[in-house]
Amino acid sequence: MKIFDCTTYFEEDLIMDIRFNILNEYVDKFIVCESRFSHSGKKKNISFDLNKFKKFQDKIEHVVVEDNPDNLE
């Protein structure tokens, strides 16, 4: 059985570093999801930098959500 840790990302490098270090020995893969849109629907830049977490590079998969959510007010 493989264990995946899945989380969203929004400019929290310290939290991600803590998470990766604590869970590394238990997790087979880290899935980090980041959107090109904020919760209010405004376009934003992708800010997750895999190079900041070189120790875990082989375990991290960065998923970028490209679609703007529908029905935001």
Tab-separated table of N, CA, C and O in Angstrom:
chain	number	residue	atom	x	y	z
A	1	MET	N	0.840	-1.169	0.000
A	1	MET	CA	0.000	0.000	0.000
A	1	MET	C	0.897	1.248	0.000
A	1	MET	O	1.902	1.298	0.695
A	2	LYS	N	0.516	2.224	-0.793
A	2	LYS	CA	1.237	3.494	-0.861
A	2	LYS	C	0.444	4.557	-0.116
A	2	LYS	O	-0.784	4.549	-0.119
A	3	ILE	N	1.161	5.486	0.483
A	3	ILE	CA	0.523	6.579	1.220
A	3	ILE	C	0.843	7.887	0.513
A	3	ILE	O	2.009	8.201	0.265
A	4	PHE	N	-0.223	8.640	0.205
A	4	PHE	CA	-0.105	9.929	-0.449
A	4	PHE	C	-0.576	11.015	0.510
A	4	PHE	O	-1.610	10.862	1.156
A	5	ASP	N	0.168	12.095	0.580
A	5	ASP	CA	-0.246	13.261	1.349
A	5	ASP	C	-0.645	14.332	0.343
A	5	ASP	O	0.161	14.734	-0.501
A	6	CYS	N	-1.886	14.780	0.427
A	6	CYS	CA	-2.398	15.769	-0.527
A	6	CYS	C	-2.769	17.052	0.213
A	6	CYS	O	-3.442	17.009	1.242
A	7	THR	N	-2.327	18.173	-0.336
A	7	THR	CA	-2.620	19.457	0.292
A	7	THR	C	-2.694	20.561	-0.752
A	7	THR	O	-2.154	20.422	-1.852
A	8	THR	N	-3.367	21.634	-0.400
A	8	THR	CA	-3.379	22.822	-1.250
A	8	THR	C	-2.224	23.723	-0.815
A	8	THR	O	-1.706	23.605	0.288
A	9	TYR	N	-1.841	24.631	-1.689
A	9	TYR	CA	-0.722	25.530	-1.404
A	9	TYR	C	-1.095	26.958	-1.758
A	9	TYR	O	-1.649	27.229	-2.817
A	10	PHE	N	-0.746	27.876	-0.834
A	10	PHE	CA	-0.864	29.308	-1.119
A	10	PHE	C	0.194	30.055	-0.323
A	10	PHE	O	-0.050	30.536	0.780
A	11	GLU	N	1.418	30.072	-0.837
A	11	GLU	CA	2.526	30.849	-0.291
A	11	GLU	C	2.868	30.523	1.161
A	11	GLU	O	3.233	31.398	1.932
A	12	GLU	N	2.788	29.252	1.566
A	12	GLU	CA	3.121	28.864	2.936
A	12	GLU	C	4.354	27.969	2.941
A	12	GLU	O	4.268	26.803	3.310
A	13	ASP	N	5.496	28.499	2.570
A	13	ASP	CA	6.709	27.691	2.469
A	13	ASP	C	7.127	27.088	3.811
A	13	ASP	O	7.557	25.937	3.860
A	14	LEU	N	7.002	27.838	4.877
A	14	LEU	CA	7.387	27.316	6.191
A	14	LEU	C	6.520	26.123	6.583
A	14	LEU	O	7.029	25.087	7.021
A	15	ILE	N	5.218	26.247	6.379
A	15	ILE	CA	4.298	25.154	6.706
A	15	ILE	C	4.595	23.927	5.840
A	15	ILE	O	4.592	22.804	6.330
A	16	MET	N	4.875	24.147	4.567
A	16	MET	CA	5.182	23.023	3.681
A	16	MET	C	6.476	22.337	4.110
A	16	MET	O	6.562	21.108	4.132
A	17	ASP	N	7.474	23.115	4.486
A	17	ASP	CA	8.743	22.543	4.926
A	17	ASP	C	8.545	21.689	6.187
A	17	ASP	O	9.073	20.577	6.276
A	18	ILE	N	7.785	22.190	7.118
A	18	ILE	CA	7.481	21.420	8.335
A	18	ILE	C	6.732	20.143	7.975
A	18	ILE	O	7.058	19.059	8.454
A	19	ARG	N	5.731	20.279	7.142
A	19	ARG	CA	4.920	19.122	6.721
A	19	ARG	C	5.780	18.046	6.055
A	19	ARG	O	5.696	16.872	6.394
A	20	PHE	N	6.603	18.457	5.105
A	20	PHE	CA	7.454	17.505	4.392
A	20	PHE	C	8.411	16.790	5.351
A	20	PHE	O	8.610	15.590	5.258
A	21	ASN	N	9.021	17.541	6.250
A	21	ASN	CA	9.976	16.946	7.181
A	21	ASN	C	9.331	15.981	8.167
A	21	ASN	O	9.897	14.943	8.478
A	22	ILE	N	8.160	16.306	8.652
A	22	ILE	CA	7.481	15.436	9.611
A	22	ILE	C	6.967	14.166	8.942
A	22	ILE	O	7.102	13.063	9.471
A	23	LEU	N	6.385	14.308	7.766
A	23	LEU	CA	5.733	13.172	7.113
A	23	LEU	C	6.631	12.356	6.184
A	23	LEU	O	6.234	11.276	5.748
A	24	ASN	N	7.799	12.843	5.901
A	24	ASN	CA	8.655	12.218	4.889
A	24	ASN	C	8.846	10.715	5.078
A	24	ASN	O	8.763	9.960	4.121
A	25	GLU	N	9.098	10.262	6.278
A	25	GLU	CA	9.358	8.831	6.483
A	25	GLU	C	8.110	7.961	6.366
A	25	GLU	O	8.203	6.747	6.263
A	26	TYR	N	6.925	8.582	6.364
A	26	TYR	CA	5.665	7.835	6.315
A	26	TYR	C	4.971	7.883	4.960
A	26	TYR	O	4.081	7.095	4.686
A	27	VAL	N	5.369	8.845	4.143
A	27	VAL	CA	4.645	9.138	2.901
A	27	VAL	C	5.456	8.715	1.682
A	27	VAL	O	6.668	8.917	1.633
A	28	ASP	N	4.760	8.134	0.703
A	28	ASP	CA	5.411	7.759	-0.549
A	28	ASP	C	5.417	8.907	-1.551
A	28	ASP	O	6.319	9.013	-2.377
A	29	LYS	N	4.405	9.759	-1.489
A	29	LYS	CA	4.269	10.846	-2.458
A	29	LYS	C	3.545	12.023	-1.803
A	29	LYS	O	2.579	11.834	-1.074
A	30	PHE	N	4.048	13.220	-2.076
A	30	PHE	CA	3.380	14.453	-1.657
A	30	PHE	C	2.719	15.065	-2.888
A	30	PHE	O	3.392	15.305	-3.894
A	31	ILE	N	1.431	15.312	-2.803
A	31	ILE	CA	0.702	15.965	-3.886
A	31	ILE	C	0.388	17.383	-3.411
A	31	ILE	O	-0.308	17.574	-2.420
A	32	VAL	N	0.927	18.374	-4.125
A	32	VAL	CA	0.730	19.776	-3.767
A	32	VAL	C	-0.098	20.416	-4.875
A	32	VAL	O	0.341	20.485	-6.025
A	33	CYS	N	-1.300	20.872	-4.526
A	33	CYS	CA	-2.209	21.475	-5.512
A	33	CYS	C	-2.223	22.986	-5.348
A	33	CYS	O	-2.328	23.493	-4.234
A	34	GLU	N	-2.141	23.670	-6.475
A	34	GLU	CA	-2.163	25.127	-6.469
A	34	GLU	C	-2.984	25.602	-7.661
A	34	GLU	O	-2.881	25.060	-8.756
A	35	SER	N	-3.780	26.622	-7.434
A	35	SER	CA	-4.652	27.137	-8.481
A	35	SER	C	-4.109	28.438	-9.053
A	35	SER	O	-3.403	29.183	-8.381
A	36	ARG	N	-4.471	28.700	-10.289
A	36	ARG	CA	-4.131	29.977	-10.917
A	36	ARG	C	-5.137	31.068	-10.541
A	36	ARG	O	-5.036	32.196	-11.000
A	37	PHE	N	-6.106	30.706	-9.690
A	37	PHE	CA	-7.142	31.657	-9.268
A	37	PHE	C	-7.285	31.628	-7.755
A	37	PHE	O	-7.178	30.575	-7.125
A	38	SER	N	-7.560	32.793	-7.168
A	38	SER	CA	-7.797	32.871	-5.729
A	38	SER	C	-9.202	32.349	-5.425
A	38	SER	O	-9.982	32.058	-6.338
A	39	HIS	N	-9.542	32.268	-4.141
A	39	HIS	CA	-10.877	31.803	-3.759
A	39	HIS	C	-11.977	32.758	-4.246
A	39	HIS	O	-13.121	32.355	-4.408
A	40	SER	N	-11.611	34.010	-4.468
A	40	SER	CA	-12.593	34.971	-4.983
A	40	SER	C	-12.633	35.004	-6.511
A	40	SER	O	-13.400	35.759	-7.097
A	41	GLY	N	-11.800	34.185	-7.158
A	41	GLY	CA	-11.823	34.090	-8.613
A	41	GLY	C	-10.835	34.991	-9.322
A	41	GLY	O	-10.785	35.019	-10.544
A	42	LYS	N	-10.025	35.741	-8.564
A	42	LYS	CA	-9.029	36.618	-9.186
A	42	LYS	C	-7.824	35.798	-9.638
A	42	LYS	O	-7.383	34.891	-8.945
A	43	LYS	N	-7.310	36.141	-10.810
A	43	LYS	CA	-6.140	35.444	-11.356
A	43	LYS	C	-4.935	35.713	-10.460
A	43	LYS	O	-4.750	36.817	-9.970
A	44	LYS	N	-4.128	34.672	-10.223
A	44	LYS	CA	-2.911	34.826	-9.422
A	44	LYS	C	-1.777	34.019	-10.042
A	44	LYS	O	-2.012	33.117	-10.836
A	45	ASN	N	-0.585	34.349	-9.664
A	45	ASN	CA	0.591	33.634	-10.162
A	45	ASN	C	0.824	32.362	-9.358
A	45	ASN	O	0.481	32.285	-8.182
A	46	ILE	N	1.433	31.392	-9.987
A	46	ILE	CA	1.836	30.171	-9.299
A	46	ILE	C	3.102	30.499	-8.518
A	46	ILE	O	4.048	31.059	-9.065
A	47	SER	N	3.125	30.135	-7.232
A	47	SER	CA	4.268	30.522	-6.410
A	47	SER	C	5.014	29.351	-5.772
A	47	SER	O	6.067	29.558	-5.164
A	48	PHE	N	4.506	28.136	-5.904
A	48	PHE	CA	5.220	26.990	-5.343
A	48	PHE	C	6.506	26.775	-6.136
A	48	PHE	O	6.488	26.686	-7.356
A	49	ASP	N	7.631	26.720	-5.428
A	49	ASP	CA	8.935	26.542	-6.075
A	49	ASP	C	9.544	25.231	-5.593
A	49	ASP	O	10.002	25.133	-4.452
A	50	LEU	N	9.553	24.248	-6.456
A	50	LEU	CA	10.071	22.929	-6.117
A	50	LEU	C	11.542	22.992	-5.685
A	50	LEU	O	11.990	22.190	-4.866
A	51	ASN	N	12.274	23.964	-6.190
A	51	ASN	CA	13.694	24.103	-5.841
A	51	ASN	C	13.918	24.437	-4.371
A	51	ASN	O	15.008	24.222	-3.848
A	52	LYS	N	12.914	24.957	-3.705
A	52	LYS	CA	13.018	25.257	-2.270
A	52	LYS	C	12.961	23.992	-1.424
A	52	LYS	O	13.271	24.029	-0.237
A	53	PHE	N	12.542	22.896	-2.030
A	53	PHE	CA	12.361	21.647	-1.301
A	53	PHE	C	13.123	20.509	-1.982
A	53	PHE	O	12.593	19.426	-2.188
A	54	LYS	N	14.367	20.756	-2.321
A	54	LYS	CA	15.183	19.784	-3.078
A	54	LYS	C	15.281	18.437	-2.386
A	54	LYS	O	15.325	17.407	-3.047
A	55	LYS	N	15.303	18.435	-1.073
A	55	LYS	CA	15.414	17.183	-0.313
A	55	LYS	C	14.255	16.234	-0.623
A	55	LYS	O	14.401	15.019	-0.567
A	56	PHE	N	13.111	16.798	-0.982
A	56	PHE	CA	11.897	16.005	-1.205
A	56	PHE	C	11.474	15.972	-2.664
A	56	PHE	O	10.408	15.467	-2.990
A	57	GLN	N	12.277	16.505	-3.546
A	57	GLN	CA	11.918	16.662	-4.962
A	57	GLN	C	11.389	15.390	-5.607
A	57	GLN	O	10.442	15.441	-6.386
A	58	ASP	N	11.979	14.265	-5.277
A	58	ASP	CA	11.563	13.016	-5.913
A	58	ASP	C	10.204	12.528	-5.421
A	58	ASP	O	9.588	11.671	-6.049
A	59	LYS	N	9.709	13.098	-4.332
A	59	LYS	CA	8.421	12.677	-3.781
A	59	LYS	C	7.297	13.667	-4.063
A	59	LYS	O	6.140	13.371	-3.807
A	60	ILE	N	7.623	14.845	-4.548
A	60	ILE	CA	6.617	15.901	-4.715
A	60	ILE	C	6.071	15.916	-6.133
A	60	ILE	O	6.820	15.906	-7.108
A	61	GLU	N	4.761	15.978	-6.225
A	61	GLU	CA	4.096	16.228	-7.507
A	61	GLU	C	3.279	17.505	-7.340
A	61	GLU	O	2.408	17.590	-6.476
A	62	HIS	N	3.599	18.496	-8.160
A	62	HIS	CA	2.923	19.790	-8.094
A	62	HIS	C	1.829	19.818	-9.154
A	62	HIS	O	2.102	19.741	-10.350
A	63	VAL	N	0.582	19.924	-8.703
A	63	VAL	CA	-0.570	19.935	-9.604
A	63	VAL	C	-1.083	21.374	-9.682
A	63	VAL	O	-1.413	21.977	-8.662
A	64	VAL	N	-1.147	21.912	-10.895
A	64	VAL	CA	-1.635	23.274	-11.106
A	64	VAL	C	-3.028	23.207	-11.705
A	64	VAL	O	-3.236	22.593	-12.749
A	65	VAL	N	-3.975	23.842	-11.027
A	65	VAL	CA	-5.364	23.910	-11.512
A	65	VAL	C	-5.467	25.144	-12.408
A	65	VAL	O	-5.264	26.269	-11.958
A	66	GLU	N	-5.753	24.908	-13.667
A	66	GLU	CA	-5.756	25.986	-14.673
A	66	GLU	C	-7.133	26.636	-14.848
A	66	GLU	O	-7.216	27.759	-15.321
A	67	ASP	N	-8.193	25.928	-14.510
A	67	ASP	CA	-9.548	26.414	-14.785
A	67	ASP	C	-10.060	27.359	-13.722
A	67	ASP	O	-9.868	27.134	-12.526
A	68	ASN	N	-10.735	28.404	-14.159
A	68	ASN	CA	-11.384	29.344	-13.244
A	68	ASN	C	-12.659	28.705	-12.714
A	68	ASN	O	-13.470	28.202	-13.497
A	69	PRO	N	-12.875	28.694	-11.403
A	69	PRO	CA	-14.109	28.098	-10.864
A	69	PRO	C	-15.354	28.843	-11.368
A	69	PRO	O	-15.337	30.063	-11.540
A	70	ASP	N	-16.410	28.098	-11.600
A	70	ASP	CA	-17.685	28.676	-12.037
A	70	ASP	C	-18.467	29.234	-10.851
A	70	ASP	O	-18.298	28.806	-9.725
A	71	ASN	N	-19.350	30.157	-11.122
A	71	ASN	CA	-20.329	30.666	-10.157
A	71	ASN	C	-19.726	31.339	-8.935
A	71	ASN	O	-20.264	31.240	-7.837
A	72	LEU	N	-18.590	32.028	-9.080
A	72	LEU	CA	-18.049	32.776	-7.953
A	72	LEU	C	-18.701	34.145	-7.906
A	72	LEU	O	-18.957	34.770	-8.930
A	73	GLU	N	-18.976	34.612	-6.717
A	73	GLU	CA	-19.580	35.938	-6.567
A	73	GLU	C	-18.620	36.879	-5.904
A	73	GLU	O	-17.869	36.521	-5.062
